[in-house]
Coordinates of C-alpha atoms in Angstrom, one line a residue:
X1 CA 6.8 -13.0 -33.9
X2 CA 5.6 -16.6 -33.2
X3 CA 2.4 -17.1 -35.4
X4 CA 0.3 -20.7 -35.6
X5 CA -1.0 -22.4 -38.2
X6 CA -4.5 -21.2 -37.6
X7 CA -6.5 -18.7 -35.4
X8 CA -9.8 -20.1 -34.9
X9 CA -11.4 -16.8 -34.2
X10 CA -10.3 -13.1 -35.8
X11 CA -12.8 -11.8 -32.6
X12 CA -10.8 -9.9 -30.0
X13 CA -11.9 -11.7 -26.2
X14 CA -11.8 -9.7 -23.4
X15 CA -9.9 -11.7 -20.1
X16 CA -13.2 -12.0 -18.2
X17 CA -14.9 -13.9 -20.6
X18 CA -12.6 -16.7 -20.7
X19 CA -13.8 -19.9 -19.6
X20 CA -13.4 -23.5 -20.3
X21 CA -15.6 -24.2 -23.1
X22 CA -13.6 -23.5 -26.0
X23 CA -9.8 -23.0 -26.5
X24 CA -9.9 -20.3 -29.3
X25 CA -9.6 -17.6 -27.2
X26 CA -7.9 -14.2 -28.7
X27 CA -7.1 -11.4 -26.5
X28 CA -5.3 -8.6 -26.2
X29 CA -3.0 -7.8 -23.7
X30 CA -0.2 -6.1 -22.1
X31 CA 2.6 -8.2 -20.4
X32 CA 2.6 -7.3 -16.2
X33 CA 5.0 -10.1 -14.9
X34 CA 7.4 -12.9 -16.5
X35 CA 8.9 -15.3 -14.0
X36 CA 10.6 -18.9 -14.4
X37 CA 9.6 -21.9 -12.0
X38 CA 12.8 -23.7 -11.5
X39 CA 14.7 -26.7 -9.0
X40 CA 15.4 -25.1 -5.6
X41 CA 19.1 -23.7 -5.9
X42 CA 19.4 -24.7 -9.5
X43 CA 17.6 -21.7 -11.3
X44 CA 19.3 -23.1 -14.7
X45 CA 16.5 -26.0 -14.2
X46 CA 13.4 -24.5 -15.5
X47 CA 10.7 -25.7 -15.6
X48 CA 7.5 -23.2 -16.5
X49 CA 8.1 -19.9 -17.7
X50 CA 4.7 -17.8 -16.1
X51 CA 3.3 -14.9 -17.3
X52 CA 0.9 -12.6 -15.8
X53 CA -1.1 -10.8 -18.5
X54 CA -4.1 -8.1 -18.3
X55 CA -6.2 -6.7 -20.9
X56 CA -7.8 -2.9 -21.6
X57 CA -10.7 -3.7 -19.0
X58 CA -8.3 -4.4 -15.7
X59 CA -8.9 -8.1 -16.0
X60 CA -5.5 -10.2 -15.3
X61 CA -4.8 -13.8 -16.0
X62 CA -1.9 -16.1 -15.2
X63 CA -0.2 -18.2 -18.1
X64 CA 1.9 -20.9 -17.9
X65 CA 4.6 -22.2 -20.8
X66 CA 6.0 -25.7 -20.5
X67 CA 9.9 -26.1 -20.7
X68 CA 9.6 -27.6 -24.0
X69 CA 8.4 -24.2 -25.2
X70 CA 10.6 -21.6 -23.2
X71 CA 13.2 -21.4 -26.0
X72 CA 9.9 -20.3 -28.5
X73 CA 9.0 -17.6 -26.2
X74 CA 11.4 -15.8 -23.6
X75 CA 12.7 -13.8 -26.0
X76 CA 9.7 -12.6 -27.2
X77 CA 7.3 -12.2 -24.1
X78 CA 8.6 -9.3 -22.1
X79 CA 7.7 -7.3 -19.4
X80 CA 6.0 -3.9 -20.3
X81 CA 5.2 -5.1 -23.8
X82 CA 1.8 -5.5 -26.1
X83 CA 0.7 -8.8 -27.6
X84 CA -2.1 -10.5 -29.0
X85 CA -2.3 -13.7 -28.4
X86 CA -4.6 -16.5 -29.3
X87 CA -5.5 -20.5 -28.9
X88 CA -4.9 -21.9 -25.3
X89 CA -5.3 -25.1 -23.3
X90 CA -8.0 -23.3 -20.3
X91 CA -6.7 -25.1 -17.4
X92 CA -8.4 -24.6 -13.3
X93 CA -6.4 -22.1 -11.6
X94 CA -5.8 -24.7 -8.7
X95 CA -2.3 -23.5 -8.2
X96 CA -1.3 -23.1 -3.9
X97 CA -0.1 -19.6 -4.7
X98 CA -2.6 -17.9 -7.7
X99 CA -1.3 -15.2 -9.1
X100 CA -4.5 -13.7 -9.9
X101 CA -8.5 -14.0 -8.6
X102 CA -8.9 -15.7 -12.5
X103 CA -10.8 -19.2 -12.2
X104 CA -8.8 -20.3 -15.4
X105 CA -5.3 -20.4 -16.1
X106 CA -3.7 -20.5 -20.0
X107 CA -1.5 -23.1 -21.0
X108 CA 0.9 -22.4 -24.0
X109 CA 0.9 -25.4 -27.0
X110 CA 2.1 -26.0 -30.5
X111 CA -0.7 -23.8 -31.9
X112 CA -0.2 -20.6 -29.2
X113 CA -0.3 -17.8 -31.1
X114 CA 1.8 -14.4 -29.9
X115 CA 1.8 -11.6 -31.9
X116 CA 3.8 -8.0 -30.9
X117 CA 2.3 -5.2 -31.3
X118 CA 4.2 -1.9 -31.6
X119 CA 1.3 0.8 -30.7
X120 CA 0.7 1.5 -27.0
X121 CA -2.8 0.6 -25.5
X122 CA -4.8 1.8 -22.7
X123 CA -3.2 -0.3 -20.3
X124 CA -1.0 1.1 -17.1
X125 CA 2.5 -0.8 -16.9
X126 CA 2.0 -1.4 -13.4
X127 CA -1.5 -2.4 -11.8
X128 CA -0.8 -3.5 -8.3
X129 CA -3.6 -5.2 -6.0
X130 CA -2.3 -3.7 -3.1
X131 CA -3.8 -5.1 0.5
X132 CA -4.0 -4.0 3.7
X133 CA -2.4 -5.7 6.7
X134 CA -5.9 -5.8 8.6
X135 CA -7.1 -7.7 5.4
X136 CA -4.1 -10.4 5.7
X137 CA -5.2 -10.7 9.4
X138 CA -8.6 -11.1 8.8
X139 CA -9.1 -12.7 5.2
X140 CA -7.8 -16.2 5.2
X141 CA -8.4 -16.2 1.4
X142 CA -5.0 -14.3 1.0
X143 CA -3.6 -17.9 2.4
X144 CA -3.6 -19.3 -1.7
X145 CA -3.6 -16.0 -3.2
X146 CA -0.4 -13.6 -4.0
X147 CA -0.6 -9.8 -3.9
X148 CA 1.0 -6.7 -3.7
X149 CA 2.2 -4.6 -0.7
X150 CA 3.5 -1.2 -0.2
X151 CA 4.6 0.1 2.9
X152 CA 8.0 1.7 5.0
X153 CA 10.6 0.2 6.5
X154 CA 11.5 1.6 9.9
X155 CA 13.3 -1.2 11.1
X156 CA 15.6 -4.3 9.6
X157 CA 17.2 -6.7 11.3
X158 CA 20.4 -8.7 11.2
X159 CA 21.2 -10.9 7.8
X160 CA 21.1 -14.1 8.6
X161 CA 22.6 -17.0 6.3
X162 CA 21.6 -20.7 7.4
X163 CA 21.7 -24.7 5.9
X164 CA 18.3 -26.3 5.2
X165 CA 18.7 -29.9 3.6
X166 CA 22.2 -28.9 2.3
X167 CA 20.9 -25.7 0.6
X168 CA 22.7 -22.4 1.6
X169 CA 19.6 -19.5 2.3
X170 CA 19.8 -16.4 3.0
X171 CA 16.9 -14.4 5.2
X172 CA 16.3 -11.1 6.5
X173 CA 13.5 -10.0 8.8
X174 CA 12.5 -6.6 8.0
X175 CA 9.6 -4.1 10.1
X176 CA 7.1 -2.4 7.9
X177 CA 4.5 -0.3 8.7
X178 CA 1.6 1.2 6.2
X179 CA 0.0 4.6 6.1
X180 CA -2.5 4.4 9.1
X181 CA 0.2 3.4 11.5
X182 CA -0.3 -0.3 11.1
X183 CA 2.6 -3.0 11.6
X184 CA 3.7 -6.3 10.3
X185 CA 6.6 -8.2 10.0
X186 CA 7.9 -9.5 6.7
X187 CA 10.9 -12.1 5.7
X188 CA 12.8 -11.7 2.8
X189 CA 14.6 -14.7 1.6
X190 CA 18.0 -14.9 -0.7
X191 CA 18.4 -12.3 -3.6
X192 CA 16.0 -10.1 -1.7
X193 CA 17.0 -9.9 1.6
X194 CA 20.6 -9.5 0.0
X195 CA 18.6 -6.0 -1.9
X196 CA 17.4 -5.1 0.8
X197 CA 20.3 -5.6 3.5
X198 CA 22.6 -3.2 0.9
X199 CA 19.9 -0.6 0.2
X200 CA 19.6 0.0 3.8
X201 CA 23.2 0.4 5.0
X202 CA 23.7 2.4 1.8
X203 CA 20.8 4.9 2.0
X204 CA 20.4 5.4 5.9
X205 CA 19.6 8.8 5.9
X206 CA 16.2 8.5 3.7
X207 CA 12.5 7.4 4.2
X208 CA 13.0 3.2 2.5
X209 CA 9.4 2.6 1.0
X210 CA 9.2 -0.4 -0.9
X211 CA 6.7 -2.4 -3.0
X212 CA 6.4 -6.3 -3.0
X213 CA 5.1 -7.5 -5.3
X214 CA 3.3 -11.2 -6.0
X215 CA 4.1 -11.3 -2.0
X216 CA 2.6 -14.1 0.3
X217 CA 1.3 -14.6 3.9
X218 CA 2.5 -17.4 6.2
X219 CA 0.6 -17.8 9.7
X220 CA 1.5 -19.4 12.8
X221 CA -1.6 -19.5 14.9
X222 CA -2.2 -15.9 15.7
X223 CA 0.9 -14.5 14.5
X224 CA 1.0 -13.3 10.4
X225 CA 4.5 -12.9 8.9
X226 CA 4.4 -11.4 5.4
X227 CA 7.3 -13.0 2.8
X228 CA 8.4 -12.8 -0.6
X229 CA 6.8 -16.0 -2.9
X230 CA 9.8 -18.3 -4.0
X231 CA 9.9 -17.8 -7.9
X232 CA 7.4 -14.7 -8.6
X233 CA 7.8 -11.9 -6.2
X234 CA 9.7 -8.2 -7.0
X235 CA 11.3 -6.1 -4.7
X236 CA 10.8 -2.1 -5.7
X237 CA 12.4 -0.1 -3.1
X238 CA 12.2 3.5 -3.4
X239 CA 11.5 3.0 -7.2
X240 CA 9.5 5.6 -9.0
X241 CA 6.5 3.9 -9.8
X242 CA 5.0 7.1 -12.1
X243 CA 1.8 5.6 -13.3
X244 CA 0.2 4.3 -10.4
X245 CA -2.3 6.3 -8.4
X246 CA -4.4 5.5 -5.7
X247 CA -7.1 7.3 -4.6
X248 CA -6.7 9.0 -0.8
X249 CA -7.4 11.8 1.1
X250 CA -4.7 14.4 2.7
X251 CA -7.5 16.7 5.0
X252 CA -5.2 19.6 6.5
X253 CA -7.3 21.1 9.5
X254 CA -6.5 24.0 11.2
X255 CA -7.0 23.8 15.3
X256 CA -7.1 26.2 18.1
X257 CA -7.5 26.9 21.5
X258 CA -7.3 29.8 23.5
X259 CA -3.4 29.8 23.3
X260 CA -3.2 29.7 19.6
X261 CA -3.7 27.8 16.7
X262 CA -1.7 25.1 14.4
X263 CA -2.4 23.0 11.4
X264 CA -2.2 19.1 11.4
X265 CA -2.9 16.6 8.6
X266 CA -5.1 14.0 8.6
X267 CA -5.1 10.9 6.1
X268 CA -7.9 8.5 5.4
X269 CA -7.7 5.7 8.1
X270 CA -8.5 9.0 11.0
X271 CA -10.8 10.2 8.5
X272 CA -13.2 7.2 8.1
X273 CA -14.3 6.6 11.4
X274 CA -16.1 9.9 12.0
X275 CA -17.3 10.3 8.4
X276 CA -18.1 7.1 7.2
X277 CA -16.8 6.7 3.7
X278 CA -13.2 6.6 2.4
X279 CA -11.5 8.5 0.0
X280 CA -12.4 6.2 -3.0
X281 CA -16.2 6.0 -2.1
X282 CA -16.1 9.8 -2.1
X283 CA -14.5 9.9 -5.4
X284 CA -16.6 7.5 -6.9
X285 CA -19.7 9.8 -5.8
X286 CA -18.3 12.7 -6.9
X287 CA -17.4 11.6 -10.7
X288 CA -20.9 10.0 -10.7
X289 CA -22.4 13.7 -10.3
X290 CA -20.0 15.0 -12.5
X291 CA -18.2 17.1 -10.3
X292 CA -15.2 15.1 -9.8
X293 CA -13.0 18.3 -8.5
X294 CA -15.2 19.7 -6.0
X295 CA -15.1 19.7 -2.1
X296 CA -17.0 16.7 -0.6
X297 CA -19.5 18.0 1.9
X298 CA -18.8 14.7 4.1
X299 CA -16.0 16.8 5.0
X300 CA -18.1 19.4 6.6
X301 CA -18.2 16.5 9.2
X302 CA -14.8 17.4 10.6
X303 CA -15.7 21.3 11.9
X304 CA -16.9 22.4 15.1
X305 CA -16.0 19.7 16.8
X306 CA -13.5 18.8 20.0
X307 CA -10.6 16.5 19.4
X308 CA -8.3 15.0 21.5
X309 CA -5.2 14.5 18.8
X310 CA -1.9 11.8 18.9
X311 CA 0.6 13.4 17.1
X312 CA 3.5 11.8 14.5
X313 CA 6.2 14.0 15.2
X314 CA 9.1 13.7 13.0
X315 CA 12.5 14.6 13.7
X316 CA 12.1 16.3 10.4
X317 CA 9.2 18.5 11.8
X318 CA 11.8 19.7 14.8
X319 CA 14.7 19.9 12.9
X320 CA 13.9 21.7 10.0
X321 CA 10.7 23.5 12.2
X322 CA 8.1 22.4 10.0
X323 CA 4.8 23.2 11.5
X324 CA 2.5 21.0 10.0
X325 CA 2.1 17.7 11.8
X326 CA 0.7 14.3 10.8
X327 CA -2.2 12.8 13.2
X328 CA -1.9 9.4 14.1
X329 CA -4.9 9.3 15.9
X330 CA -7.9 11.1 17.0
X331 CA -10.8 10.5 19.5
X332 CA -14.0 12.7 20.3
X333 CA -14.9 10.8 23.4
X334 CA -15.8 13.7 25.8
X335 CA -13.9 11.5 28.7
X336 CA -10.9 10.8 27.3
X337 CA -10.2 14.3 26.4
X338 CA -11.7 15.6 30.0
X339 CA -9.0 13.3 31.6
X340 CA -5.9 14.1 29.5
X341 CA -6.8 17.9 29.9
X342 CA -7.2 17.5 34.0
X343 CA -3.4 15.8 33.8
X344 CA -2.2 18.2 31.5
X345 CA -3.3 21.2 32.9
X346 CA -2.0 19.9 36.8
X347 CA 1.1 19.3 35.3
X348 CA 0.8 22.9 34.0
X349 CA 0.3 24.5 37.5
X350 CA 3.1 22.5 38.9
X351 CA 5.0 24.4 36.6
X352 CA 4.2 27.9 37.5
X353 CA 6.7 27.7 40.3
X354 CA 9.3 26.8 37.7
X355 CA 11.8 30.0 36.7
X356 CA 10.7 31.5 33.2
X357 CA 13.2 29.4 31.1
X358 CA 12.1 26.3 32.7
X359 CA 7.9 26.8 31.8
X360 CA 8.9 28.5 28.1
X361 CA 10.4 25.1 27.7
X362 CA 6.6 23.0 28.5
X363 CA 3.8 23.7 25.5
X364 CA 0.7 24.2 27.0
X365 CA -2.0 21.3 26.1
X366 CA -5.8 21.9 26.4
X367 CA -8.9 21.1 24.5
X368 CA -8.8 21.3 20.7
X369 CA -11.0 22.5 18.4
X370 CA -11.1 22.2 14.1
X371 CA -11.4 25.7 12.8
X372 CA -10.1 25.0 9.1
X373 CA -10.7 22.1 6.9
X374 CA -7.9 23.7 4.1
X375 CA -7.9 20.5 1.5
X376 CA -9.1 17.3 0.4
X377 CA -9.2 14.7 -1.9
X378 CA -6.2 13.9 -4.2
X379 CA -5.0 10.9 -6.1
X380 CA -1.8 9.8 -4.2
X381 CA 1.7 8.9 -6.4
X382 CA 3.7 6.4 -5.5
X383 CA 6.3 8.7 -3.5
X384 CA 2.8 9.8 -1.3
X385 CA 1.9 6.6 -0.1
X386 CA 3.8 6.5 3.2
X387 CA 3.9 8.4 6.1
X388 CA 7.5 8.9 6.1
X389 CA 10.0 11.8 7.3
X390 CA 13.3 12.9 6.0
X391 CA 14.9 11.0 8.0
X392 CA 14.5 7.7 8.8
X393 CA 13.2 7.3 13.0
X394 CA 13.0 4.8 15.2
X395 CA 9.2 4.3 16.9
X396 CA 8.9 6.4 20.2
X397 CA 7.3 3.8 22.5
X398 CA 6.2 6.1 24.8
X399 CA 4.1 8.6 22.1
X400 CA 2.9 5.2 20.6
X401 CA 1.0 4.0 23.8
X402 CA 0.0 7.8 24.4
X403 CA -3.9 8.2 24.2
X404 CA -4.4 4.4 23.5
X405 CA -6.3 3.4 26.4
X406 CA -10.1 3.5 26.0
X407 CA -9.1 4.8 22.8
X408 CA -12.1 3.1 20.5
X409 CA -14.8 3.8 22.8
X410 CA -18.3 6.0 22.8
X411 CA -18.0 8.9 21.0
X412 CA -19.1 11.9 22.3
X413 CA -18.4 15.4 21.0
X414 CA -18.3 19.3 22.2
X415 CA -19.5 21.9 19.5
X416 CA -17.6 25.0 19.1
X417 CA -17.7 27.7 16.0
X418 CA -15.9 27.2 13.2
X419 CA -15.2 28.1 9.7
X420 CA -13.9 26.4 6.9
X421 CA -11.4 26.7 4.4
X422 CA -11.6 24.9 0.6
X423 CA -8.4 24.5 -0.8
X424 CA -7.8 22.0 -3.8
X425 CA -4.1 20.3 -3.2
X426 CA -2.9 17.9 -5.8
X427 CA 0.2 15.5 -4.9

């Protein structure tokens, strides 16, 4: 335990409050993050040791300890652990690369107080601020600002080990895509393109999801390349994150037409569009009434209705005949699924002359209708967070450019009847 000469205040402060008025802040907090600011190539040259702290109500805040002070505190600042700490210089959180959305950053002094504390608090060890590629496109705020990503891998290139000013680096260019089917590119540099490079040729016949944490965006006009930060970032890949959830929704509709039937499974990002609200706004108004476990009627949205679906067809779904089928996309505009019907169903009397095995061999495609909406809204673990198979696939280019044309256009629907299904699914 380091302890001061004097705390100016016995008052706990929550993180929110702080501000630059007065340095006798005392909070109470639970270490997220530790990382050491160092020379380039000479990580025995340190020069900050940074913490990233956050308190009982969510609120983070970066710290920073001067060199002269490391030796006082590494050993006793650790991640995962409680403190209380108190007395602070209140700096502007002007660095290029925040750590967290907090307009003040803590500098350690003499008179820092930390304090361990051995009971648990109300405080998750892991509380990502996890963003969405469309955000990184479209926010340039994210340009100063570090943050979390989860997503799969499908795709990593070759290592790749180059000279810059003398200095031996180490890169890897890896292809992620997130759960609505969207794609970026991210570089790892040194120690984490060296994780990553041996994780994927040892585990190449498993789903790789990983977590990146205190990750940053670089952009070259149009283009935007995610990359690890060069002192704060963490790799997790395939880690069992246990007490992080996020709030989604897993829909499993039932569809038909007059051939038969099958069930698919829609995810938020298909959802949205047609209802309006995501998964977490649907929570939030359900826990507001009090009735945090029951079916949202939004839903009822969904039913007697014509869809014209894009399918995610796994290898797992073939090989092991799994039945139930992820949507990557859906449309309700009347002309798009009149014109893929018309080809299908040429294509389908072109193929009456074919000899019985040949047609078995052809699934027959017409207009779809919901008939069961069998589940709903869940809060998502970490291992739920990806659409990913068994088996790890390369993308089909041919089903990903299926149904894209006009794809965002008018909607327009056709009503059928339906009925529906409540069926409460935790994962």
């Amino acid at each position: 335990e380091c302890t001061s000469r004097t705390i100016m205040s016995t008052t706990l402060n929550s993180i929110g409050e702080i501000t630059k008025e007065k340095e006798t802040w005392r909070i109470r907090v639970r270490c997220l993050r530790v990382w050491f600011k160092h020379v380039l190539n000479q990580p025995e040259m340190r020069q900050t040791m940074e913490i990233c702290i956050v308190d009982e109500h969510g609120d983070k805040i970066q710290a920073t300890i001067p060199k002269w002070h490391i030796s006082k505190f590494e050993e006793i600042i650790l991640e995962g652990n409680f403190y209380v700490m108190g007395n602070f210089e209140i700096l502007d959180n002007t660095d290029d690369y925040s750590a967290t959305p907090h307009k003040c950053l803590l500098k350690f002094h003499n008179l820092t107080s930390v304090k361990l504390l051995l009971e648990n608090l109300n405080i998750p060890r892991y509380m990502f601020n996890f963003v969405t590629f469309d955000e990184l496109r479209n926010n340039h705020e994210y340009n100063s600002r570090l943050f979390d990503v989860i997503a799969e891998v499908y795709d990593v290139d070759e290592l790749v080990k180059m000279d810059r000013d003398g200095n031996q680096l180490t890169r890897i260019k890896i292809h992620l895509r997130n759960l609505s089917g969207d794609t970026m590119h991210c570089t790892l540099w040194n120690k984490f393109a060296m994780q990553m490079t041996e994780f994927w040729k040892s585990n190449n016949d498993v789903p790789v999801v990983i977590i990146l944490q205190y990750a940053m965006v670089k952009r070259w006009g149009a283009h935007v390349n995610l990359q690890n930060s060069l002192f704060a970032s963490k790799l997790m890949i395939n880690e069992d994150v246990g007490d992080i959830a996020l709030t989604r929704y897993r829909v499993h509709v039932r569809v038909e037409d007059n051939t038969g039937s099958a069930s698919f499974i829609l995810f938020d990002p298909q959802v949205f569009p047609i209802i309006g609200k995501r998964a977490a706004d649907l929570k939030h108004s359900l826990d507001m009434a009090g009735d945090g476990d029951s079916f949202p009627d939004e839903l009822e949205q969904l039913v007697k209705k014509s869809y014209l679906f894009k399918l995610d067809i796994k290898r797992f779904n073939l090989n092991q005949r799994i039945r139930v089928y992820t949507v990557a996309k859906l449309t309700q505009d009347a002309t798009i699924i009149s014109k893929w019907c018309n080809a299908v169903c040429d294509d389908m009397t072109t193929t009456k002359d074919k000899s019985p095995v040949e047609s078995s061999a052809i699934e027959p495609f017409i207009e779809l209708d919901t008939s069961i909406v069998s589940s709903v809204g869940d809060s998502a673990k970490g291992d739920e967070l990806t659409p990913s198979s068994n088996k790890r696939v390369a993308v089909d280019n041919n089903l990903e450019a299926f149904v894209d044309e006009d794809f965002h256009s008018q909607q327009s629907c056709t009503r059928k009847n339906a009925k529906v299904k409540v069926e409460k699914i935790d994962i």
